[in-house]
mmCIF file with all atom_site columns, C-alpha atoms in Angstrom:
data_model
loop_
_atom_site.group_PDB
_atom_site.id
_atom_site.type_symbol
_atom_site.label_atom_id
_atom_site.label_alt_id
_atom_site.label_comp_id
_atom_site.label_asym_id
_atom_site.label_entity_id
_atom_site.label_seq_id
_atom_site.pdbx_PDB_ins_code
_atom_site.Cartn_x
_atom_site.Cartn_y
_atom_site.Cartn_z
_atom_site.occupancy
_atom_site.B_iso_or_equiv
_atom_site.pdbx_formal_charge
_atom_site.auth_seq_id
_atom_site.auth_comp_id
_atom_site.auth_asym_id
_atom_site.auth_atom_id
_atom_site.pdbx_PDB_model_num
ATOM 1   C CA . MET A 1 1   ? 0.000   0.000   0.000   1.00 0.00 ? 24  MET A CA 1
ATOM 2   C CA . LYS A 1 2   ? 1.420   3.364   -1.044  1.00 0.00 ? 25  LYS A CA 1
ATOM 3   C CA . ALA A 1 3   ? 1.833   5.942   1.726   1.00 0.00 ? 26  ALA A CA 1
ATOM 4   C CA . ARG A 1 4   ? -0.470  8.938   1.621   1.00 0.00 ? 27  ARG A CA 1
ATOM 5   C CA . PRO A 1 5   ? 0.588   12.578  2.012   1.00 0.00 ? 28  PRO A CA 1
ATOM 6   C CA . PHE A 1 6   ? 0.573   13.671  5.632   1.00 0.00 ? 29  PHE A CA 1
ATOM 7   C CA . SER A 1 7   ? -0.042  17.140  7.086   1.00 0.00 ? 30  SER A CA 1
ATOM 8   C CA . LEU A 1 8   ? -1.099  18.598  10.418  1.00 0.00 ? 31  LEU A CA 1
ATOM 9   C CA . SER A 1 9   ? -4.604  19.168  9.083   1.00 0.00 ? 32  SER A CA 1
ATOM 10  C CA . ILE A 1 10  ? -5.744  15.788  10.428  1.00 0.00 ? 33  ILE A CA 1
ATOM 11  C CA . VAL A 1 11  ? -4.223  16.290  13.898  1.00 0.00 ? 34  VAL A CA 1
ATOM 12  C CA . THR A 1 12  ? -6.220  17.935  16.685  1.00 0.00 ? 35  THR A CA 1
ATOM 13  C CA . GLU A 1 13  ? -4.754  20.240  19.341  1.00 0.00 ? 36  GLU A CA 1
ATOM 14  C CA . ARG A 1 14  ? -5.636  17.606  21.952  1.00 0.00 ? 37  ARG A CA 1
ATOM 15  C CA . GLN A 1 15  ? -3.684  14.961  20.022  1.00 0.00 ? 38  GLN A CA 1
ATOM 16  C CA . ILE A 1 16  ? -0.679  17.264  19.779  1.00 0.00 ? 39  ILE A CA 1
ATOM 17  C CA . ALA A 1 17  ? -0.820  17.844  23.559  1.00 0.00 ? 40  ALA A CA 1
ATOM 18  C CA . LEU A 1 18  ? -1.053  14.083  24.192  1.00 0.00 ? 41  LEU A CA 1
ATOM 19  C CA . PHE A 1 19  ? 1.830   13.521  21.774  1.00 0.00 ? 42  PHE A CA 1
ATOM 20  C CA . GLU A 1 20  ? 4.052   16.096  23.466  1.00 0.00 ? 43  GLU A CA 1
ATOM 21  C CA . ALA A 1 21  ? 3.249   14.621  26.908  1.00 0.00 ? 44  ALA A CA 1
ATOM 22  C CA . LYS A 1 22  ? 4.845   11.336  25.773  1.00 0.00 ? 45  LYS A CA 1
ATOM 23  C CA . ILE A 1 23  ? 8.197   12.896  24.894  1.00 0.00 ? 46  ILE A CA 1
ATOM 24  C CA . ASP A 1 24  ? 11.034  12.814  27.420  1.00 0.00 ? 47  ASP A CA 1
ATOM 25  C CA . LYS A 1 25  ? 12.977  16.051  26.878  1.00 0.00 ? 48  LYS A CA 1
ATOM 26  C CA . SER A 1 26  ? 15.483  15.476  29.700  1.00 0.00 ? 49  SER A CA 1
ATOM 27  C CA . GLY A 1 27  ? 18.393  14.377  27.492  1.00 0.00 ? 50  GLY A CA 1
ATOM 28  C CA . LYS A 1 28  ? 20.226  15.421  24.369  1.00 0.00 ? 51  LYS A CA 1
ATOM 29  C CA . CYS A 1 29  ? 17.649  13.530  22.288  1.00 0.00 ? 52  CYS A CA 1
ATOM 30  C CA . TRP A 1 30  ? 13.949  13.959  23.018  1.00 0.00 ? 53  TRP A CA 1
ATOM 31  C CA . LEU A 1 31  ? 12.760  10.374  23.299  1.00 0.00 ? 54  LEU A CA 1
ATOM 32  C CA . TRP A 1 32  ? 9.304   9.111   22.383  1.00 0.00 ? 55  TRP A CA 1
ATOM 33  C CA . MET A 1 33  ? 8.032   7.176   25.401  1.00 0.00 ? 56  MET A CA 1
ATOM 34  C CA . GLY A 1 34  ? 4.903   5.775   23.739  1.00 0.00 ? 57  GLY A CA 1
ATOM 35  C CA . SER A 1 35  ? 4.621   2.616   21.681  1.00 0.00 ? 58  SER A CA 1
ATOM 36  C CA . ARG A 1 36  ? 7.442   1.676   19.343  1.00 0.00 ? 59  ARG A CA 1
ATOM 37  C CA . VAL A 1 37  ? 7.805   -0.717  16.461  1.00 0.00 ? 60  VAL A CA 1
ATOM 38  C CA . LYS A 1 38  ? 10.568  -3.339  16.550  1.00 0.00 ? 61  LYS A CA 1
ATOM 39  C CA . ASP A 1 39  ? 13.129  -1.093  14.828  1.00 0.00 ? 62  ASP A CA 1
ATOM 40  C CA . GLY A 1 40  ? 12.763  1.468   17.644  1.00 0.00 ? 63  GLY A CA 1
ATOM 41  C CA . TYR A 1 41  ? 10.684  4.113   15.866  1.00 0.00 ? 64  TYR A CA 1
ATOM 42  C CA . GLY A 1 42  ? 7.750   5.510   17.796  1.00 0.00 ? 65  GLY A CA 1
ATOM 43  C CA . ASP A 1 43  ? 4.319   5.134   16.321  1.00 0.00 ? 66  ASP A CA 1
ATOM 44  C CA . LEU A 1 44  ? 0.939   6.538   17.249  1.00 0.00 ? 67  LEU A CA 1
ATOM 45  C CA . TYR A 1 45  ? -2.632  6.689   16.066  1.00 0.00 ? 68  TYR A CA 1
ATOM 46  C CA . ILE A 1 46  ? -3.915  10.118  15.062  1.00 0.00 ? 69  ILE A CA 1
ATOM 47  C CA . GLY A 1 47  ? -6.815  11.656  13.221  1.00 0.00 ? 70  GLY A CA 1
ATOM 48  C CA . SER A 1 48  ? -10.556 11.478  13.380  1.00 0.00 ? 71  SER A CA 1
ATOM 49  C CA . GLU A 1 49  ? -12.934 8.627   12.683  1.00 0.00 ? 72  GLU A CA 1
ATOM 50  C CA . VAL A 1 50  ? -15.555 11.223  11.784  1.00 0.00 ? 73  VAL A CA 1
ATOM 51  C CA . LYS A 1 51  ? -13.392 12.748  9.033   1.00 0.00 ? 74  LYS A CA 1
ATOM 52  C CA . LYS A 1 52  ? -12.137 9.300   7.889   1.00 0.00 ? 75  LYS A CA 1
ATOM 53  C CA . THR A 1 53  ? -8.574  10.575  8.180   1.00 0.00 ? 76  THR A CA 1
ATOM 54  C CA . SER A 1 54  ? -7.275  8.323   10.949  1.00 0.00 ? 77  SER A CA 1
ATOM 55  C CA . ARG A 1 55  ? -3.923  6.638   10.567  1.00 0.00 ? 78  ARG A CA 1
ATOM 56  C CA . VAL A 1 56  ? -0.857  5.366   12.360  1.00 0.00 ? 79  VAL A CA 1
ATOM 57  C CA . VAL A 1 57  ? 2.153   7.670   11.949  1.00 0.00 ? 80  VAL A CA 1
ATOM 58  C CA . LYS A 1 58  ? 5.759   7.651   13.067  1.00 0.00 ? 81  LYS A CA 1
ATOM 59  C CA . ALA A 1 59  ? 6.367   9.907   16.058  1.00 0.00 ? 82  ALA A CA 1
ATOM 60  C CA . HIS A 1 60  ? 9.385   11.657  14.518  1.00 0.00 ? 83  HIS A CA 1
ATOM 61  C CA . ARG A 1 61  ? 7.360   12.514  11.393  1.00 0.00 ? 84  ARG A CA 1
ATOM 62  C CA . LEU A 1 62  ? 4.691   14.168  13.547  1.00 0.00 ? 85  LEU A CA 1
ATOM 63  C CA . ALA A 1 63  ? 7.391   16.011  15.530  1.00 0.00 ? 86  ALA A CA 1
ATOM 64  C CA . TRP A 1 64  ? 8.811   17.400  12.295  1.00 0.00 ? 87  TRP A CA 1
ATOM 65  C CA . LEU A 1 65  ? 5.370   18.537  11.125  1.00 0.00 ? 88  LEU A CA 1
ATOM 66  C CA . ILE A 1 66  ? 4.602   20.249  14.430  1.00 0.00 ? 89  ILE A CA 1
ATOM 67  C CA . GLU A 1 67  ? 7.783   22.274  13.938  1.00 0.00 ? 90  GLU A CA 1
ATOM 68  C CA . HIS A 1 68  ? 6.904   22.942  10.248  1.00 0.00 ? 91  HIS A CA 1
ATOM 69  C CA . PRO A 1 69  ? 3.083   23.253  10.384  1.00 0.00 ? 92  PRO A CA 1
ATOM 70  C CA . PHE A 1 70  ? 2.546   24.539  6.855   1.00 0.00 ? 93  PHE A CA 1
ATOM 71  C CA . ASP A 1 71  ? 4.430   21.707  5.151   1.00 0.00 ? 94  ASP A CA 1
ATOM 72  C CA . THR A 1 72  ? 3.095   18.396  3.922   1.00 0.00 ? 95  THR A CA 1
ATOM 73  C CA . LEU A 1 73  ? 5.082   15.191  3.905   1.00 0.00 ? 96  LEU A CA 1
ATOM 74  C CA . GLY A 1 74  ? 4.622   13.396  0.612   1.00 0.00 ? 97  GLY A CA 1
ATOM 75  C CA . PRO A 1 75  ? 4.627   9.622   0.293   1.00 0.00 ? 98  PRO A CA 1
ATOM 76  C CA . ASP A 1 76  ? 8.247   9.648   -0.872  1.00 0.00 ? 99  ASP A CA 1
ATOM 77  C CA . ASP A 1 77  ? 9.507   12.081  1.785   1.00 0.00 ? 100 ASP A CA 1
ATOM 78  C CA . CYS A 1 78  ? 11.575  10.657  4.621   1.00 0.00 ? 101 CYS A CA 1
ATOM 79  C CA . VAL A 1 79  ? 12.213  12.350  7.952   1.00 0.00 ? 102 VAL A CA 1
ATOM 80  C CA . LEU A 1 80  ? 15.807  11.479  8.805   1.00 0.00 ? 103 LEU A CA 1
ATOM 81  C CA . HIS A 1 81  ? 17.630  11.679  12.128  1.00 0.00 ? 104 HIS A CA 1
ATOM 82  C CA . SER A 1 82  ? 20.985  13.465  12.337  1.00 0.00 ? 105 SER A CA 1
ATOM 83  C CA . CYS A 1 83  ? 21.414  11.748  15.731  1.00 0.00 ? 106 CYS A CA 1
ATOM 84  C CA . ASP A 1 84  ? 20.675  8.219   14.377  1.00 0.00 ? 107 ASP A CA 1
ATOM 85  C CA . ASN A 1 85  ? 18.361  7.597   17.324  1.00 0.00 ? 108 ASN A CA 1
ATOM 86  C CA . PRO A 1 86  ? 15.015  6.183   16.041  1.00 0.00 ? 109 PRO A CA 1
ATOM 87  C CA . PRO A 1 87  ? 12.846  7.253   19.027  1.00 0.00 ? 110 PRO A CA 1
ATOM 88  C CA . CYS A 1 88  ? 14.213  10.829  18.948  1.00 0.00 ? 111 CYS A CA 1
ATOM 89  C CA . CYS A 1 89  ? 11.603  13.524  18.264  1.00 0.00 ? 112 CYS A CA 1
ATOM 90  C CA . ARG A 1 90  ? 13.782  16.606  18.779  1.00 0.00 ? 113 ARG A CA 1
ATOM 91  C CA . PRO A 1 91  ? 13.040  18.879  15.785  1.00 0.00 ? 114 PRO A CA 1
ATOM 92  C CA . ASP A 1 92  ? 16.616  20.096  15.331  1.00 0.00 ? 115 ASP A CA 1
ATOM 93  C CA . HIS A 1 93  ? 17.745  16.449  15.047  1.00 0.00 ? 116 HIS A CA 1
ATOM 94  C CA . LEU A 1 94  ? 15.349  15.856  12.133  1.00 0.00 ? 117 LEU A CA 1
ATOM 95  C CA . PHE A 1 95  ? 15.628  16.730  8.451   1.00 0.00 ? 118 PHE A CA 1
ATOM 96  C CA . ILE A 1 96  ? 13.757  15.920  5.249   1.00 0.00 ? 119 ILE A CA 1
ATOM 97  C CA . GLY A 1 97  ? 15.181  13.734  2.531   1.00 0.00 ? 120 GLY A CA 1
ATOM 98  C CA . THR A 1 98  ? 14.311  11.172  -0.077  1.00 0.00 ? 121 THR A CA 1
ATOM 99  C CA . LYS A 1 99  ? 14.620  7.400   0.201   1.00 0.00 ? 122 LYS A CA 1
ATOM 100 C CA . ALA A 1 100 ? 17.919  7.727   -1.684  1.00 0.00 ? 123 ALA A CA 1
ATOM 101 C CA . ASP A 1 101 ? 19.115  10.315  0.878   1.00 0.00 ? 124 ASP A CA 1
ATOM 102 C CA . ASN A 1 102 ? 18.098  7.929   3.665   1.00 0.00 ? 125 ASN A CA 1
ATOM 103 C CA . ASN A 1 103 ? 20.063  5.057   2.077   1.00 0.00 ? 126 ASN A CA 1
ATOM 104 C CA . TYR A 1 104 ? 23.105  7.270   1.523   1.00 0.00 ? 127 TYR A CA 1
ATOM 105 C CA . ASP A 1 105 ? 22.901  8.501   5.139   1.00 0.00 ? 128 ASP A CA 1
ATOM 106 C CA . LYS A 1 106 ? 22.740  4.890   6.345   1.00 0.00 ? 129 LYS A CA 1
ATOM 107 C CA . LEU A 1 107 ? 25.804  3.920   4.295   1.00 0.00 ? 130 LEU A CA 1
ATOM 108 C CA . ALA A 1 108 ? 27.763  7.044   5.257   1.00 0.00 ? 131 ALA A CA 1
ATOM 109 C CA . LYS A 1 109 ? 27.166  6.433   8.960   1.00 0.00 ? 132 LYS A CA 1
ATOM 110 C CA . GLY A 1 110 ? 27.962  2.712   8.820   1.00 0.00 ? 133 GLY A CA 1
ATOM 111 C CA . ARG A 1 111 ? 24.442  1.506   9.676   1.00 0.00 ? 134 ARG A CA 1
ATOM 112 C CA . HIS A 1 112 ? 24.041  -0.592  6.538   1.00 0.00 ? 135 HIS A CA 1
ATOM 113 C CA . ARG A 1 113 ? 24.342  -4.302  7.213   1.00 0.00 ? 136 ARG A CA 1
ATOM 114 C CA . ALA A 1 114 ? 25.218  -6.177  4.051   1.00 0.00 ? 137 ALA A CA 1
ATOM 115 C CA . ILE A 1 115 ? 23.996  -9.738  3.937   1.00 0.00 ? 138 ILE A CA 1
ATOM 116 C CA . SER A 1 116 ? 26.130  -12.153 2.001   1.00 0.00 ? 139 SER A CA 1
ATOM 117 C CA . GLY A 1 117 ? 26.927  -15.824 1.719   1.00 0.00 ? 140 GLY A CA 1
ATOM 118 C CA . GLU A 1 118 ? 25.133  -18.208 4.041   1.00 0.00 ? 141 GLU A CA 1
ATOM 119 C CA . GLN A 1 119 ? 23.405  -15.287 5.816   1.00 0.00 ? 142 GLN A CA 1
ATOM 120 C CA . CYS A 1 120 ? 21.216  -14.849 2.735   1.00 0.00 ? 143 CYS A CA 1
ATOM 121 C CA . HIS A 1 121 ? 17.919  -16.652 3.329   1.00 0.00 ? 144 HIS A CA 1
ATOM 122 C CA . ASN A 1 122 ? 17.943  -18.463 -0.003  1.00 0.00 ? 145 ASN A CA 1
ATOM 123 C CA . ALA A 1 123 ? 21.642  -19.384 -0.241  1.00 0.00 ? 146 ALA A CA 1
ATOM 124 C CA . LYS A 1 124 ? 22.195  -22.881 -1.594  1.00 0.00 ? 147 LYS A CA 1
ATOM 125 C CA . LEU A 1 125 ? 25.979  -22.836 -1.279  1.00 0.00 ? 148 LEU A CA 1
ATOM 126 C CA . THR A 1 126 ? 27.957  -22.871 1.934   1.00 0.00 ? 149 THR A CA 1
ATOM 127 C CA . ARG A 1 127 ? 31.280  -21.307 2.807   1.00 0.00 ? 150 ARG A CA 1
ATOM 128 C CA . ALA A 1 128 ? 32.879  -24.773 2.621   1.00 0.00 ? 151 ALA A CA 1
ATOM 129 C CA . ASP A 1 129 ? 31.580  -25.288 -0.947  1.00 0.00 ? 152 ASP A CA 1
ATOM 130 C CA . ILE A 1 130 ? 33.336  -22.253 -2.408  1.00 0.00 ? 153 ILE A CA 1
ATOM 131 C CA . PRO A 1 131 ? 37.003  -23.417 -2.338  1.00 0.00 ? 154 PRO A CA 1
ATOM 132 C CA . VAL A 1 132 ? 35.906  -26.820 -3.675  1.00 0.00 ? 155 VAL A CA 1
ATOM 133 C CA . ILE A 1 133 ? 34.050  -25.211 -6.586  1.00 0.00 ? 156 ILE A CA 1
ATOM 134 C CA . ARG A 1 134 ? 36.938  -22.850 -7.362  1.00 0.00 ? 157 ARG A CA 1
ATOM 135 C CA . ALA A 1 135 ? 39.489  -25.669 -7.370  1.00 0.00 ? 158 ALA A CA 1
ATOM 136 C CA . SER A 1 136 ? 37.350  -28.083 -9.388  1.00 0.00 ? 159 SER A CA 1
ATOM 137 C CA . LYS A 1 137 ? 38.224  -28.900 -13.011 1.00 0.00 ? 160 LYS A CA 1
ATOM 138 C CA . GLU A 1 138 ? 34.737  -30.321 -13.507 1.00 0.00 ? 161 GLU A CA 1
ATOM 139 C CA . LYS A 1 139 ? 32.444  -28.710 -16.090 1.00 0.00 ? 162 LYS A CA 1
ATOM 140 C CA . GLN A 1 140 ? 30.279  -25.857 -14.801 1.00 0.00 ? 163 GLN A CA 1
ATOM 141 C CA . ALA A 1 141 ? 27.074  -27.665 -15.777 1.00 0.00 ? 164 ALA A CA 1
ATOM 142 C CA . ALA A 1 142 ? 28.060  -30.715 -13.697 1.00 0.00 ? 165 ALA A CA 1
ATOM 143 C CA . LEU A 1 143 ? 28.972  -28.536 -10.686 1.00 0.00 ? 166 LEU A CA 1
ATOM 144 C CA . ALA A 1 144 ? 25.721  -26.619 -11.048 1.00 0.00 ? 167 ALA A CA 1
ATOM 145 C CA . ALA A 1 145 ? 23.707  -29.850 -11.048 1.00 0.00 ? 168 ALA A CA 1
ATOM 146 C CA . ARG A 1 146 ? 25.561  -31.198 -8.003  1.00 0.00 ? 169 ARG A CA 1
ATOM 147 C CA . TYR A 1 147 ? 25.045  -28.022 -5.932  1.00 0.00 ? 170 TYR A CA 1
ATOM 148 C CA . GLY A 1 148 ? 21.534  -27.246 -7.195  1.00 0.00 ? 171 GLY A CA 1
ATOM 149 C CA . VAL A 1 149 ? 22.419  -23.855 -8.660  1.00 0.00 ? 172 VAL A CA 1
ATOM 150 C CA . SER A 1 150 ? 22.649  -22.451 -12.180 1.00 0.00 ? 173 SER A CA 1
ATOM 151 C CA . HIS A 1 151 ? 25.824  -22.621 -14.229 1.00 0.00 ? 174 HIS A CA 1
ATOM 152 C CA . GLN A 1 152 ? 25.919  -18.794 -14.066 1.00 0.00 ? 175 GLN A CA 1
ATOM 153 C CA . VAL A 1 153 ? 26.310  -19.023 -10.278 1.00 0.00 ? 176 VAL A CA 1
ATOM 154 C CA . ILE A 1 154 ? 29.210  -21.459 -10.691 1.00 0.00 ? 177 ILE A CA 1
ATOM 155 C CA . TRP A 1 155 ? 30.787  -19.124 -13.279 1.00 0.00 ? 178 TRP A CA 1
ATOM 156 C CA . MET A 1 156 ? 30.470  -16.162 -10.873 1.00 0.00 ? 179 MET A CA 1
ATOM 157 C CA . VAL A 1 157 ? 31.942  -18.140 -7.949  1.00 0.00 ? 180 VAL A CA 1
ATOM 158 C CA . LYS A 1 158 ? 34.922  -19.328 -10.034 1.00 0.00 ? 181 LYS A CA 1
ATOM 159 C CA . ARG A 1 159 ? 35.690  -15.762 -11.158 1.00 0.00 ? 182 ARG A CA 1
ATOM 160 C CA . GLY A 1 160 ? 35.255  -14.205 -7.713  1.00 0.00 ? 183 GLY A CA 1
ATOM 161 C CA . LYS A 1 161 ? 32.161  -12.215 -8.695  1.00 0.00 ? 184 LYS A CA 1
ATOM 162 C CA . ALA A 1 162 ? 30.042  -14.107 -6.149  1.00 0.00 ? 185 ALA A CA 1
ATOM 163 C CA . TRP A 1 163 ? 31.184  -15.165 -2.673  1.00 0.00 ? 186 TRP A CA 1
ATOM 164 C CA . SER A 1 164 ? 34.164  -12.804 -3.070  1.00 0.00 ? 187 SER A CA 1
ATOM 165 C CA . HIS A 1 165 ? 34.401  -12.536 0.722   1.00 0.00 ? 188 HIS A CA 1
ATOM 166 C CA . VAL A 1 166 ? 35.522  -16.199 0.873   1.00 0.00 ? 189 VAL A CA 1
ATOM 167 C CA . ALA A 1 167 ? 39.176  -16.880 0.160   1.00 0.00 ? 190 ALA A CA 1
#
């Protein structure tokens, strides 16, 4: 489901007061003390059943909008944290970017976790298979059949294009 644009127009003053009451402003980061999803981001239910505008939003996105009340967050807009602290709702720790900006920020700050080799959920080869495949003089088609992979995978392993992290 594609995200919808989000603005303060669906948030009541009472909801903003309740939101702000759940923020701990005692530290460097202002932490959301309400419910959080498993990746640490705060989430909350806002809007009105009467207006059919109710939705669950991320706490830091609402914090950014409260600080910038005349803006609208589009479905492709991300609210990024300069502090890298998912529950933080401090407005000066937040900035707008695209999904590409968010990915670049993640890479630049070392938060990207690359999955390779046996960690990949659908890996058919193991770390122990790689040196055997590379040393084998057997035809690629025969190796592919034995390991249950395509001959392209065998070709990539032999040339170091796949499983390059294994010596």
